[in-house]
mmCIF file of N, CA and C in Angstrom:
data_model
loop_
_atom_site.group_PDB
_atom_site.id
_atom_site.type_symbol
_atom_site.label_atom_id
_atom_site.label_comp_id
_atom_site.label_asym_id
_atom_site.label_seq_id
_atom_site.Cartn_x
_atom_site.Cartn_y
_atom_site.Cartn_z
ATOM 1 N N MET P 1461 -1.949 -35.522 19.872
ATOM 2 C CA MET P 1461 -1.446 -35.372 21.222
ATOM 3 C C MET P 1461 -1.406 -33.897 21.637
ATOM 4 N N VAL P 1462 -0.869 -33.047 20.766
ATOM 5 C CA VAL P 1462 -0.792 -31.617 21.071
ATOM 6 C C VAL P 1462 -2.193 -31.030 21.212
ATOM 7 N N ASP P 1463 -3.067 -31.338 20.257
ATOM 8 C CA ASP P 1463 -4.432 -30.800 20.296
ATOM 9 C C ASP P 1463 -5.188 -31.276 21.531
ATOM 10 N N SER P 1464 -4.970 -32.505 21.923
ATOM 11 C CA SER P 1464 -5.614 -33.046 23.124
ATOM 12 C C SER P 1464 -5.133 -32.297 24.371
ATOM 13 N N TRP P 1465 -3.826 -32.071 24.468
ATOM 14 C CA TRP P 1465 -3.267 -31.344 25.606
ATOM 15 C C TRP P 1465 -3.829 -29.924 25.648
ATOM 16 N N LEU P 1466 -3.850 -29.263 24.497
ATOM 17 C CA LEU P 1466 -4.368 -27.899 24.442
ATOM 18 C C LEU P 1466 -5.854 -27.849 24.810
ATOM 19 N N SER P 1467 -6.625 -28.810 24.340
ATOM 20 C CA SER P 1467 -8.053 -28.866 24.689
ATOM 21 C C SER P 1467 -8.237 -28.982 26.195
ATOM 22 N N ASP P 1468 -7.428 -29.824 26.824
ATOM 23 C CA ASP P 1468 -7.487 -29.964 28.282
ATOM 24 C C ASP P 1468 -7.158 -28.645 28.979
ATOM 25 N N ILE P 1469 -6.123 -27.970 28.509
ATOM 26 C CA ILE P 1469 -5.712 -26.702 29.120
ATOM 27 C C ILE P 1469 -6.829 -25.674 28.984
ATOM 28 N N TYR P 1470 -7.387 -25.530 27.784
ATOM 29 C CA TYR P 1470 -8.471 -24.562 27.574
ATOM 30 C C TYR P 1470 -9.701 -24.916 28.411
ATOM 31 N N ARG P 1471 -10.014 -26.200 28.518
ATOM 32 C CA ARG P 1471 -11.191 -26.640 29.277
ATOM 33 C C ARG P 1471 -10.994 -26.399 30.780
ATOM 34 N N ILE P 1472 -9.847 -26.794 31.290
ATOM 35 C CA ILE P 1472 -9.581 -26.692 32.729
ATOM 36 C C ILE P 1472 -9.406 -25.240 33.172
ATOM 37 N N HIS P 1473 -8.752 -24.435 32.349
ATOM 38 C CA HIS P 1473 -8.379 -23.074 32.753
ATOM 39 C C HIS P 1473 -9.176 -21.998 32.019
ATOM 40 N N HIS P 1474 -10.358 -22.315 31.515
ATOM 41 C CA HIS P 1474 -11.117 -21.379 30.686
ATOM 42 C C HIS P 1474 -11.414 -20.047 31.382
ATOM 43 N N ARG P 1475 -11.514 -20.038 32.686
ATOM 44 C CA ARG P 1475 -11.839 -18.796 33.404
ATOM 45 C C ARG P 1475 -10.632 -17.891 33.620
ATOM 46 N N ARG P 1476 -9.455 -18.426 33.453
ATOM 47 C CA ARG P 1476 -8.261 -17.612 33.724
ATOM 48 C C ARG P 1476 -7.246 -17.654 32.586
ATOM 49 N N LEU P 1477 -7.714 -17.816 31.366
ATOM 50 C CA LEU P 1477 -6.796 -17.892 30.230
ATOM 51 C C LEU P 1477 -5.955 -16.629 30.073
ATOM 52 N N GLN P 1478 -6.496 -15.474 30.430
ATOM 53 C CA GLN P 1478 -5.742 -14.227 30.291
ATOM 54 C C GLN P 1478 -4.675 -14.076 31.373
ATOM 55 N N ARG P 1479 -4.726 -14.908 32.410
ATOM 56 C CA ARG P 1479 -3.733 -14.854 33.487
ATOM 57 C C ARG P 1479 -2.950 -16.155 33.588
ATOM 58 N N LEU P 1480 -3.018 -16.944 32.576
ATOM 59 C CA LEU P 1480 -2.409 -18.268 32.599
ATOM 60 C C LEU P 1480 -0.885 -18.173 32.616
ATOM 61 N N ILE P 1481 -0.273 -18.955 33.466
ATOM 62 C CA ILE P 1481 1.189 -19.022 33.519
ATOM 63 C C ILE P 1481 1.615 -20.330 32.877
ATOM 64 N N VAL P 1482 2.476 -20.198 31.876
ATOM 65 C CA VAL P 1482 2.942 -21.358 31.119
ATOM 66 C C VAL P 1482 4.452 -21.464 31.277
ATOM 67 N N GLY P 1483 4.910 -22.583 31.807
ATOM 68 C CA GLY P 1483 6.345 -22.844 31.872
ATOM 69 C C GLY P 1483 6.810 -23.324 30.505
ATOM 70 N N PHE P 1484 7.922 -22.812 30.042
ATOM 71 C CA PHE P 1484 8.404 -23.096 28.689
ATOM 72 C C PHE P 1484 9.884 -23.440 28.747
ATOM 73 N N ASP P 1485 10.261 -24.497 28.060
ATOM 74 C CA ASP P 1485 11.677 -24.863 27.945
ATOM 75 C C ASP P 1485 11.837 -25.647 26.656
ATOM 76 N N ASN P 1486 13.033 -25.716 26.180
ATOM 77 C CA ASN P 1486 13.310 -26.607 25.055
ATOM 78 C C ASN P 1486 14.736 -27.110 25.134
ATOM 79 N N GLU P 1487 14.984 -28.129 24.376
ATOM 80 C CA GLU P 1487 16.290 -28.791 24.394
ATOM 81 C C GLU P 1487 16.797 -28.956 22.967
ATOM 82 N N TRP P 1488 18.099 -28.843 22.837
ATOM 83 C CA TRP P 1488 18.746 -29.077 21.559
ATOM 84 C C TRP P 1488 19.474 -30.407 21.592
ATOM 85 N N ARG P 1489 19.619 -30.995 20.418
ATOM 86 C CA ARG P 1489 20.511 -32.154 20.337
ATOM 87 C C ARG P 1489 21.930 -31.627 20.506
ATOM 88 N N PRO P 1490 22.775 -32.355 21.200
ATOM 89 C CA PRO P 1490 24.141 -31.864 21.405
ATOM 90 C C PRO P 1490 24.899 -31.768 20.085
ATOM 91 N N SER P 1491 25.747 -30.774 20.012
ATOM 92 C CA SER P 1491 26.608 -30.610 18.844
ATOM 93 C C SER P 1491 28.050 -30.760 19.307
ATOM 94 N N PHE P 1492 28.772 -31.575 18.624
ATOM 95 C CA PHE P 1492 30.169 -31.795 18.984
ATOM 96 C C PHE P 1492 31.106 -31.030 18.062
ATOM 97 N N ASN P 1493 30.516 -30.177 17.235
ATOM 98 C CA ASN P 1493 31.278 -29.314 16.344
ATOM 99 C C ASN P 1493 30.996 -27.874 16.759
ATOM 100 N N ARG P 1494 32.031 -27.148 17.087
ATOM 101 C CA ARG P 1494 31.891 -25.791 17.601
ATOM 102 C C ARG P 1494 31.162 -24.865 16.622
ATOM 103 N N ASN P 1495 31.259 -25.119 15.337
ATOM 104 C CA ASN P 1495 30.686 -24.237 14.325
ATOM 105 C C ASN P 1495 29.257 -24.602 13.933
ATOM 106 N N ILE P 1496 28.719 -25.658 14.493
ATOM 107 C CA ILE P 1496 27.377 -26.111 14.130
ATOM 108 C C ILE P 1496 26.489 -26.118 15.367
ATOM 109 N N GLN P 1497 25.335 -25.452 15.238
ATOM 110 C CA GLN P 1497 24.338 -25.486 16.314
ATOM 111 C C GLN P 1497 23.123 -26.232 15.782
ATOM 112 N N ASN P 1498 22.760 -27.302 16.434
ATOM 113 C CA ASN P 1498 21.604 -28.084 16.008
ATOM 114 C C ASN P 1498 20.309 -27.345 16.306
ATOM 115 N N SER P 1499 19.259 -27.724 15.600
ATOM 116 C CA SER P 1499 17.933 -27.159 15.818
ATOM 117 C C SER P 1499 17.360 -27.670 17.134
ATOM 118 N N VAL P 1500 16.318 -27.003 17.582
ATOM 119 C CA VAL P 1500 15.615 -27.438 18.784
ATOM 120 C C VAL P 1500 15.044 -28.824 18.543
ATOM 121 N N ALA P 1501 15.238 -29.722 19.487
ATOM 122 C CA ALA P 1501 14.755 -31.100 19.352
ATOM 123 C C ALA P 1501 13.476 -31.335 20.140
ATOM 124 N N THR P 1502 13.342 -30.684 21.296
ATOM 125 C CA THR P 1502 12.204 -30.935 22.180
ATOM 126 C C THR P 1502 11.675 -29.623 22.747
ATOM 127 N N LEU P 1503 10.364 -29.462 22.707
ATOM 128 C CA LEU P 1503 9.684 -28.312 23.287
ATOM 129 C C LEU P 1503 8.889 -28.807 24.490
ATOM 130 N N GLN P 1504 9.053 -28.137 25.634
ATOM 131 C CA GLN P 1504 8.372 -28.548 26.867
ATOM 132 C C GLN P 1504 7.517 -27.388 27.367
ATOM 133 N N LEU P 1505 6.228 -27.663 27.568
ATOM 134 C CA LEU P 1505 5.297 -26.669 28.094
ATOM 135 C C LEU P 1505 4.584 -27.253 29.301
ATOM 136 N N CYS P 1506 4.430 -26.458 30.349
ATOM 137 C CA CYS P 1506 3.692 -26.909 31.536
ATOM 138 C C CYS P 1506 2.728 -25.824 31.985
ATOM 139 N N VAL P 1507 1.516 -26.255 32.296
ATOM 140 C CA VAL P 1507 0.501 -25.399 32.901
ATOM 141 C C VAL P 1507 -0.009 -26.177 34.102
ATOM 142 N N GLY P 1508 0.258 -25.656 35.291
ATOM 143 C CA GLY P 1508 -0.107 -26.399 36.495
ATOM 144 C C GLY P 1508 0.632 -27.728 36.526
ATOM 145 N N ARG P 1509 -0.123 -28.817 36.662
ATOM 146 C CA ARG P 1509 0.493 -30.146 36.703
ATOM 147 C C ARG P 1509 0.435 -30.853 35.355
ATOM 148 N N ARG P 1510 -0.014 -30.160 34.335
ATOM 149 C CA ARG P 1510 -0.124 -30.772 33.007
ATOM 150 C C ARG P 1510 1.016 -30.278 32.122
ATOM 151 N N CYS P 1511 1.782 -31.222 31.616
ATOM 152 C CA CYS P 1511 2.936 -30.880 30.791
ATOM 153 C C CYS P 1511 2.837 -31.540 29.426
ATOM 154 N N LEU P 1512 3.356 -30.827 28.441
ATOM 155 C CA LEU P 1512 3.453 -31.340 27.084
ATOM 156 C C LEU P 1512 4.930 -31.404 26.734
ATOM 157 N N ILE P 1513 5.370 -32.548 26.285
ATOM 158 C CA ILE P 1513 6.732 -32.695 25.776
ATOM 159 C C ILE P 1513 6.586 -33.058 24.310
ATOM 160 N N PHE P 1514 6.884 -32.097 23.448
ATOM 161 C CA PHE P 1514 6.697 -32.259 22.008
ATOM 162 C C PHE P 1514 8.067 -32.425 21.356
ATOM 163 N N GLN P 1515 8.280 -33.554 20.737
ATOM 164 C CA GLN P 1515 9.577 -33.850 20.126
ATOM 165 C C GLN P 1515 9.583 -33.363 18.679
ATOM 166 N N LEU P 1516 10.096 -32.161 18.513
ATOM 167 C CA LEU P 1516 10.157 -31.546 17.194
ATOM 168 C C LEU P 1516 10.989 -32.368 16.220
ATOM 169 N N VAL P 1517 11.997 -33.002 16.741
ATOM 170 C CA VAL P 1517 12.913 -33.755 15.892
ATOM 171 C C VAL P 1517 12.193 -34.892 15.159
ATOM 172 N N TYR P 1518 11.089 -35.377 15.721
ATOM 173 C CA TYR P 1518 10.331 -36.465 15.098
ATOM 174 C C TYR P 1518 9.027 -36.000 14.454
ATOM 175 N N ALA P 1519 8.712 -34.718 14.569
ATOM 176 C CA ALA P 1519 7.436 -34.211 14.060
ATOM 177 C C ALA P 1519 7.528 -33.900 12.569
ATOM 178 N N ALA P 1520 6.465 -34.212 11.862
ATOM 179 C CA ALA P 1520 6.398 -33.894 10.434
ATOM 180 C C ALA P 1520 6.186 -32.394 10.228
ATOM 181 N N HIS P 1521 5.522 -31.734 11.180
ATOM 182 C CA HIS P 1521 5.271 -30.300 11.102
ATOM 183 C C HIS P 1521 5.032 -29.751 12.508
ATOM 184 N N PHE P 1522 5.080 -28.436 12.618
ATOM 185 C CA PHE P 1522 4.795 -27.756 13.880
ATOM 186 C C PHE P 1522 3.308 -27.434 13.875
ATOM 187 N N PRO P 1523 2.530 -27.972 14.810
ATOM 188 C CA PRO P 1523 1.074 -27.813 14.779
ATOM 189 C C PRO P 1523 0.620 -26.351 14.856
ATOM 190 N N ASN P 1524 -0.313 -25.982 13.984
ATOM 191 C CA ASN P 1524 -0.861 -24.624 13.999
ATOM 192 C C ASN P 1524 -1.508 -24.298 15.335
ATOM 193 N N SER P 1525 -2.137 -25.287 15.954
ATOM 194 C CA SER P 1525 -2.785 -25.054 17.248
ATOM 195 C C SER P 1525 -1.768 -24.626 18.305
ATOM 196 N N LEU P 1526 -0.568 -25.158 18.224
ATOM 197 C CA LEU P 1526 0.481 -24.791 19.175
ATOM 198 C C LEU P 1526 1.012 -23.388 18.878
ATOM 199 N N ILE P 1527 1.128 -23.053 17.607
ATOM 200 C CA ILE P 1527 1.545 -21.699 17.222
ATOM 201 C C ILE P 1527 0.534 -20.682 17.749
ATOM 202 N N GLU P 1528 -0.758 -20.980 17.586
ATOM 203 C CA GLU P 1528 -1.808 -20.080 18.071
ATOM 204 C C GLU P 1528 -1.766 -19.960 19.595
ATOM 205 N N PHE P 1529 -1.565 -21.075 20.286
ATOM 206 C CA PHE P 1529 -1.492 -21.056 21.747
ATOM 207 C C PHE P 1529 -0.330 -20.185 22.214
ATOM 208 N N LEU P 1530 0.822 -20.339 21.605
ATOM 209 C CA LEU P 1530 1.994 -19.563 22.006
ATOM 210 C C LEU P 1530 1.857 -18.098 21.619
ATOM 211 N N GLY P 1531 1.017 -17.805 20.635
ATOM 212 C CA GLY P 1531 0.810 -16.434 20.199
ATOM 213 C C GLY P 1531 -0.327 -15.729 20.906
ATOM 214 N N ASP P 1532 -1.124 -16.460 21.701
ATOM 215 C CA ASP P 1532 -2.234 -15.854 22.434
ATOM 216 C C ASP P 1532 -1.714 -14.826 23.428
ATOM 217 N N GLU P 1533 -2.608 -13.960 23.862
ATOM 218 C CA GLU P 1533 -2.254 -12.968 24.879
ATOM 219 C C GLU P 1533 -2.292 -13.623 26.247
ATOM 220 N N ILE P 1534 -1.330 -14.502 26.475
ATOM 221 C CA ILE P 1534 -1.232 -15.238 27.728
ATOM 222 C C ILE P 1534 0.048 -14.799 28.429
ATOM 223 N N SER P 1535 -0.006 -14.659 29.748
ATOM 224 C CA SER P 1535 1.204 -14.360 30.503
ATOM 225 C C SER P 1535 2.055 -15.620 30.543
ATOM 226 N N LEU P 1536 3.232 -15.539 29.958
ATOM 227 C CA LEU P 1536 4.111 -16.700 29.913
ATOM 228 C C LEU P 1536 5.254 -16.527 30.902
ATOM 229 N N LEU P 1537 5.499 -17.553 31.681
ATOM 230 C CA LEU P 1537 6.650 -17.587 32.567
ATOM 231 C C LEU P 1537 7.753 -18.280 31.780
ATOM 232 N N LEU P 1538 8.734 -17.504 31.355
ATOM 233 C CA LEU P 1538 9.730 -18.024 30.437
ATOM 234 C C LEU P 1538 11.123 -17.885 31.028
ATOM 235 N N GLU P 1539 12.001 -18.765 30.596
ATOM 236 C CA GLU P 1539 13.383 -18.672 31.036
ATOM 237 C C GLU P 1539 14.138 -17.681 30.160
ATOM 238 N N LEU P 1540 15.323 -17.295 30.589
ATOM 239 C CA LEU P 1540 16.141 -16.384 29.798
ATOM 240 C C LEU P 1540 16.487 -17.029 28.470
ATOM 241 N N GLY P 1541 16.603 -16.221 27.461
ATOM 242 C CA GLY P 1541 16.963 -16.740 26.148
ATOM 243 C C GLY P 1541 15.777 -17.215 25.333
ATOM 244 N N LEU P 1542 14.574 -16.869 25.733
ATOM 245 C CA LEU P 1542 13.388 -17.340 25.009
ATOM 246 C C LEU P 1542 13.390 -16.856 23.565
ATOM 247 N N ARG P 1543 13.800 -15.632 23.342
ATOM 248 C CA ARG P 1543 13.786 -15.119 21.971
ATOM 249 C C ARG P 1543 14.653 -15.973 21.054
ATOM 250 N N VAL P 1544 15.808 -16.377 21.534
ATOM 251 C CA VAL P 1544 16.680 -17.244 20.738
ATOM 252 C C VAL P 1544 16.025 -18.601 20.535
ATOM 253 N N MET P 1545 15.432 -19.153 21.588
ATOM 254 C CA MET P 1545 14.787 -20.461 21.474
ATOM 255 C C MET P 1545 13.606 -20.395 20.518
ATOM 256 N N TRP P 1546 12.774 -19.340 20.632
ATOM 257 C CA TRP P 1546 11.609 -19.231 19.755
ATOM 258 C C TRP P 1546 12.062 -19.057 18.309
ATOM 259 N N ARG P 1547 13.128 -18.288 18.106
ATOM 260 C CA ARG P 1547 13.653 -18.112 16.751
ATOM 261 C C ARG P 1547 14.086 -19.464 16.191
ATOM 262 N N ASN P 1548 14.736 -20.279 17.004
ATOM 263 C CA ASN P 1548 15.150 -21.606 16.550
ATOM 264 C C ASN P 1548 13.943 -22.488 16.257
ATOM 265 N N CYS P 1549 12.906 -22.415 17.076
ATOM 266 C CA CYS P 1549 11.677 -23.175 16.807
ATOM 267 C C CYS P 1549 11.046 -22.687 15.515
ATOM 268 N N TRP P 1550 11.024 -21.364 15.325
ATOM 269 C CA TRP P 1550 10.408 -20.799 14.132
ATOM 270 C C TRP P 1550 11.155 -21.259 12.882
ATOM 271 N N MET P 1551 12.472 -21.363 12.963
ATOM 272 C CA MET P 1551 13.262 -21.809 11.813
ATOM 273 C C MET P 1551 12.908 -23.240 11.439
ATOM 274 N N ILE P 1552 12.511 -24.043 12.400
ATOM 275 C CA ILE P 1552 12.105 -25.414 12.115
ATOM 276 C C ILE P 1552 10.792 -25.424 11.344
ATOM 277 N N MET P 1553 9.895 -24.479 11.678
ATOM 278 C CA MET P 1553 8.562 -24.460 11.080
ATOM 279 C C MET P 1553 8.596 -24.069 9.610
ATOM 280 N N ILE P 1554 9.596 -23.270 9.199
ATOM 281 C CA ILE P 1554 9.619 -22.823 7.803
ATOM 282 C C ILE P 1554 10.641 -23.565 6.983
#
């Protein structure tokens, strides 16, 4: 699913990959204990009208293709707190 979405994005936007705007968000499972913060459960990416909702909580691993996409020299439109969110996603991968 992730690879298919990425293939579509690269195919559709191949001429403007260096100027691509990617909407990024993620969600955590709620924690009812003040001292415990749950890991990121869902990663949401949107490019134009195409969105990927990747449920990390059910994934066996974090796809390398997605790591490469997020690491590309792409202009990302991100919400505040991205560094904390990415750190939490990274902790899931290792």
